[in-house]
Short mmCIF file of C-alpha atoms in Angstrom, two decimals:
data_model
loop_
_atom_site.label_atom_id
_atom_site.label_comp_id
_atom_site.label_asym_id
_atom_site.label_seq_id
_atom_site.Cartn_x
_atom_site.Cartn_y
_atom_site.Cartn_z
CA MET J 10 93.92 214.11 100.92
CA ILE J 11 96.71 213.46 98.43
CA THR J 12 99.83 211.82 99.87
CA VAL J 13 103.39 212.22 98.57
CA GLN J 14 106.26 209.74 98.75
CA VAL J 15 109.95 210.32 97.92
CA SER J 16 111.64 207.55 95.92
CA ASN J 17 115.03 206.01 96.62
CA GLU J 18 116.23 207.63 93.38
CA ILE J 19 115.76 211.08 94.90
CA GLU J 20 116.94 210.06 98.34
CA ASN J 21 120.20 208.80 96.83
CA VAL J 22 121.04 212.15 95.20
CA CYS J 23 119.48 214.31 97.92
CA PRO J 24 119.29 212.47 101.25
CA GLY J 25 118.22 215.62 103.09
CA PHE J 26 115.26 216.45 100.86
CA VAL J 27 112.20 217.88 102.57
CA GLY J 28 109.00 218.88 100.79
CA ALA J 29 105.74 220.48 101.81
CA ALA J 30 102.28 219.97 100.37
CA VAL J 31 99.58 222.62 100.71
CA GLU J 32 96.10 221.34 99.83
CA ALA J 33 93.18 223.77 99.90
CA GLN J 34 89.78 224.71 98.56
CA VAL J 35 90.09 227.98 96.66
CA VAL J 36 88.33 230.47 94.43
CA ASN J 37 90.49 231.55 91.49
CA SER J 38 90.26 234.86 89.61
CA SER J 39 91.75 236.23 86.43
CA PHE J 40 93.71 239.08 88.07
CA CYS J 41 94.40 240.52 91.53
CA GLN J 42 96.01 243.96 91.73
CA PRO J 43 97.05 243.81 95.43
CA LEU J 44 98.86 240.54 94.70
CA TRP J 45 100.69 242.16 91.80
CA ASP J 46 101.62 245.09 94.04
CA GLU J 47 103.41 242.54 96.26
CA ILE J 48 105.14 240.99 93.25
CA HIS J 49 106.37 244.36 91.97
CA GLU J 50 107.61 245.35 95.43
CA LEU J 51 109.66 242.18 95.70
CA GLY J 52 111.01 242.73 92.17
CA GLU J 53 112.29 246.17 93.17
CA GLU J 54 113.99 244.69 96.23
CA TYR J 55 115.70 241.97 94.20
CA ARG J 56 116.89 244.33 91.46
CA ALA J 57 118.61 246.32 94.22
CA THR J 58 120.24 243.32 95.91
CA LEU J 59 120.74 240.48 93.38
CA THR J 60 122.35 239.78 90.01
CA THR J 61 121.73 236.96 87.55
CA GLU J 62 124.89 235.32 88.94
CA SER J 63 124.38 235.90 92.66
CA LEU J 64 120.84 234.52 92.54
CA LYS J 65 122.35 231.08 91.89
CA GLY J 66 123.62 231.22 95.47
CA ILE J 67 120.11 231.32 96.96
CA SER J 68 119.91 228.13 98.99
CA GLY J 69 116.87 226.58 97.32
CA ILE J 70 118.13 227.38 93.83
CA ALA J 71 121.71 226.22 94.48
CA ALA J 72 120.47 222.91 95.90
CA THR J 73 118.07 222.29 93.01
CA ARG J 74 120.83 222.99 90.47
CA LYS J 75 123.07 220.53 92.34
CA VAL J 76 120.40 217.81 92.18
CA TYR J 77 119.90 218.46 88.45
CA LYS J 78 123.61 217.88 87.88
CA ALA J 79 123.58 214.74 90.05
CA CYS J 80 120.70 213.40 87.94
CA GLY J 81 122.52 214.24 84.71
CA LYS J 82 120.67 217.42 83.72
CA ASP J 83 122.22 220.77 82.75
CA PRO J 84 120.65 223.35 85.11
CA SER J 85 121.57 226.23 82.79
CA ARG J 86 119.59 224.66 79.94
CA TYR J 87 116.70 223.37 82.07
CA ARG J 88 116.54 226.09 84.71
CA PRO J 89 114.55 225.56 87.89
CA ALA J 90 111.40 227.68 87.71
CA SER J 91 112.36 229.81 90.72
CA GLU J 92 115.65 230.77 89.07
CA ALA J 93 113.97 231.50 85.73
CA LEU J 94 111.38 233.76 87.40
CA ILE J 95 113.94 235.76 89.38
CA ARG J 96 116.21 236.08 86.34
CA ARG J 97 113.29 237.53 84.42
CA MET J 98 112.72 240.09 87.17
CA LEU J 99 116.40 241.06 87.27
CA GLN J 100 116.44 241.53 83.50
CA GLY J 101 113.64 244.07 83.84
CA LYS J 102 111.07 241.87 82.14
CA GLU J 103 107.49 241.57 83.35
CA LEU J 104 106.47 238.20 84.74
CA TYR J 105 103.76 236.46 82.76
CA GLN J 106 100.35 237.20 84.26
CA ILE J 107 98.28 233.99 84.20
CA ASP J 108 95.64 233.98 86.92
CA THR J 109 95.59 234.65 90.65
CA LEU J 110 96.52 231.12 91.78
CA VAL J 111 99.43 230.78 89.37
CA ASP J 112 100.63 234.34 90.04
CA LEU J 113 100.43 233.67 93.79
CA ILE J 114 102.51 230.50 93.51
CA ASN J 115 105.08 232.38 91.41
CA LEU J 116 105.37 235.03 94.13
CA ALA J 117 105.91 232.34 96.77
CA SER J 118 108.58 230.68 94.62
CA ILE J 119 110.39 233.96 93.99
CA ARG J 120 110.32 235.00 97.64
CA TYR J 121 111.83 231.76 99.00
CA GLY J 122 113.79 230.46 96.01
CA TYR J 123 112.13 227.05 95.94
CA SER J 124 110.66 225.60 92.77
CA ILE J 125 106.99 225.08 93.52
CA GLY J 126 104.46 222.97 91.64
CA GLY J 127 100.85 224.08 91.51
CA PHE J 128 98.15 221.61 90.42
CA ASP J 129 94.42 221.26 90.00
CA ALA J 130 94.08 218.40 92.48
CA ASP J 131 90.87 217.17 90.85
CA ARG J 132 92.86 216.41 87.68
CA ILE J 133 95.37 214.20 89.51
CA VAL J 134 94.74 210.49 88.91
CA GLY J 135 94.61 208.64 92.21
CA ASP J 136 95.37 209.99 95.68
CA HIS J 137 99.11 209.31 95.79
CA LEU J 138 102.15 210.95 94.17
CA MET J 139 105.70 209.62 93.92
CA LEU J 140 108.72 211.90 93.48
CA GLY J 141 111.23 210.17 91.21
CA VAL J 142 113.53 210.92 88.28
CA GLY J 143 112.48 211.30 84.64
CA LYS J 144 113.29 208.43 82.26
CA LYS J 145 114.60 208.43 78.70
CA ASP J 146 111.77 209.18 76.21
CA GLU J 147 109.21 209.52 79.02
CA PRO J 148 106.26 211.47 77.54
CA TYR J 149 105.75 214.87 79.14
CA GLU J 150 103.99 218.02 77.92
CA GLY J 151 105.13 221.10 79.80
CA ILE J 152 102.69 223.96 80.28
CA GLY J 153 103.06 226.27 77.30
CA ARG J 154 106.26 224.46 76.26
CA GLY J 155 105.04 221.45 74.32
CA VAL J 156 106.84 218.12 74.68
CA ILE J 157 109.96 218.45 76.83
CA ASN J 158 112.74 216.03 77.69
CA ILE J 159 112.44 215.23 81.41
CA GLU J 160 115.13 212.54 81.47
CA GLY J 161 117.22 213.29 84.56
CA LEU J 162 114.74 215.79 86.02
CA PRO J 163 113.05 215.18 89.37
CA VAL J 164 109.39 214.43 88.57
CA TYR J 165 106.19 213.87 90.51
CA ARG J 166 104.05 211.07 89.06
CA ASP J 167 100.44 210.09 89.66
CA GLU J 168 98.86 206.84 88.47
CA GLN J 169 98.88 208.08 84.87
CA GLY J 170 102.39 209.59 84.67
CA GLY J 171 104.41 212.72 85.31
CA ILE J 172 102.63 215.87 86.48
CA GLY J 173 105.39 218.16 87.73
CA THR J 174 109.11 218.95 87.56
CA PRO J 175 111.03 221.91 89.03
CA THR J 176 111.34 223.24 85.46
CA SER J 177 107.74 222.90 84.27
CA ASP J 178 104.46 221.37 85.36
CA HIS J 179 102.32 219.24 83.02
CA GLU J 180 99.41 220.46 80.90
CA ARG J 181 97.19 217.63 82.15
CA THR J 182 96.98 218.82 85.76
CA LYS J 183 97.51 222.56 85.29
CA ILE J 184 95.61 225.19 87.23
CA THR J 185 92.80 226.94 85.35
CA ILE J 186 90.39 229.72 86.20
CA HIS J 187 87.93 226.97 87.18
CA THR J 188 90.26 225.28 89.71
CA THR J 189 88.68 224.94 93.15
CA HIS J 190 90.83 222.16 94.68
CA LEU J 191 94.48 223.22 94.81
CA LEU J 192 97.60 221.19 95.53
CA VAL J 193 100.92 223.00 95.91
CA LEU J 194 104.23 221.12 96.29
CA ILE J 195 107.35 222.89 97.61
CA ASN J 196 110.68 221.27 96.73
CA GLY J 197 113.26 221.72 99.48
CA TYR J 198 116.35 220.17 97.97
CA ASP J 199 118.44 222.13 100.47
CA GLY J 200 116.82 220.20 103.34
CA ASN J 201 115.92 223.40 105.21
CA GLU J 202 112.72 222.31 106.93
CA HIS J 203 112.23 225.69 108.62
CA GLU J 204 112.32 227.62 105.32
CA VAL J 205 110.16 225.06 103.52
CA LEU J 206 107.54 225.31 106.26
CA GLU J 207 107.75 229.13 106.21
CA ASN J 208 107.18 229.00 102.45
CA ALA J 209 104.10 226.81 102.96
CA LEU J 210 102.69 229.12 105.64
CA PHE J 211 103.27 232.09 103.32
CA ILE J 212 101.25 230.34 100.61
CA GLN J 213 98.44 229.73 103.11
CA GLN J 214 98.52 233.43 104.00
CA LEU J 215 98.26 234.42 100.33
CA LEU J 216 95.38 231.99 99.76
CA ARG J 217 93.47 233.53 102.65
CA LYS J 218 94.08 237.05 101.35
CA TYR J 219 93.41 236.55 97.66
CA CYS J 220 91.54 233.27 97.03
CA GLN J 221 88.67 233.15 99.55
CA SER J 222 90.32 230.16 101.23
CA ASP J 223 90.92 229.09 104.80
CA GLY J 224 94.46 228.17 103.73
CA GLY J 225 93.90 224.42 103.76
CA THR J 226 96.38 221.97 105.26
CA VAL J 227 100.18 221.67 105.22
CA THR J 228 101.96 218.31 105.22
CA LEU J 229 105.74 217.81 105.25
CA TYR J 230 107.28 214.83 103.47
CA ARG J 231 110.83 213.41 103.25
CA GLY J 232 112.81 210.55 101.79
#
C-alpha cells in the first residue's frame, strides 16, 4: 500500500487540509456509455444551476484557489482541474473522452469540486508520497501539456520527483488502458473530511460499477 504524508509547507498554508487515497485493482476500458450518461446528466444539472463565476464558490474549488494564491500561484492562469472541467461543461463544450478510469475520476472531481489525481500505482517509484510545494525550475511534464511551471503549486512527489498537482498530473505515472493498479488522491483543501470521504466512497462505487473492481481501500491523510 502506498502511504501519503503532508509536508509542513502545505500545513503552513492550509492547516486544515485533509486528503483521501483510494487504492484498487481495476480493469480499464476505452469507453463506457453508462458512465458518460452520468457525466452528461450532471452537466445538464450544472448548466441549470451554475455560472463560470459562481462555480468559484464551490467549497473545494474556492479553497484550492486560496491555497494557490498563498503559495504564489495565479489560480486563473493555472486553474485547478475541477474548476477547468466544470467551466468546460458550462461553456457547452464536451469533456475530453480518454478512457474509463480517467473519465470516472473526472466525473468524481466535477461532482464534488475537488481536484483529484489519478495514477498508475505501478509506475510510482517507491511506496511513499509527500505532498509539498513546487520549486523554481523543478522539471515537470504535465499530461498532454508538455513542460509546465509548477513553482508555487501543491505537488505530490515520489522518490523520483513530482507526479501530481491540482492542475495537471505527470506523464510518467499517468493512467493508460493497461493500468490495473490504481491510486486516486483527493485534495480537500477546504478541510471538509465528510465531503472528502463521500467523494472517495463515490469513486469506490464507480469502480465497482464500471471497472470490475471491489473498490479497493480508502485512507485519509492530514498535515
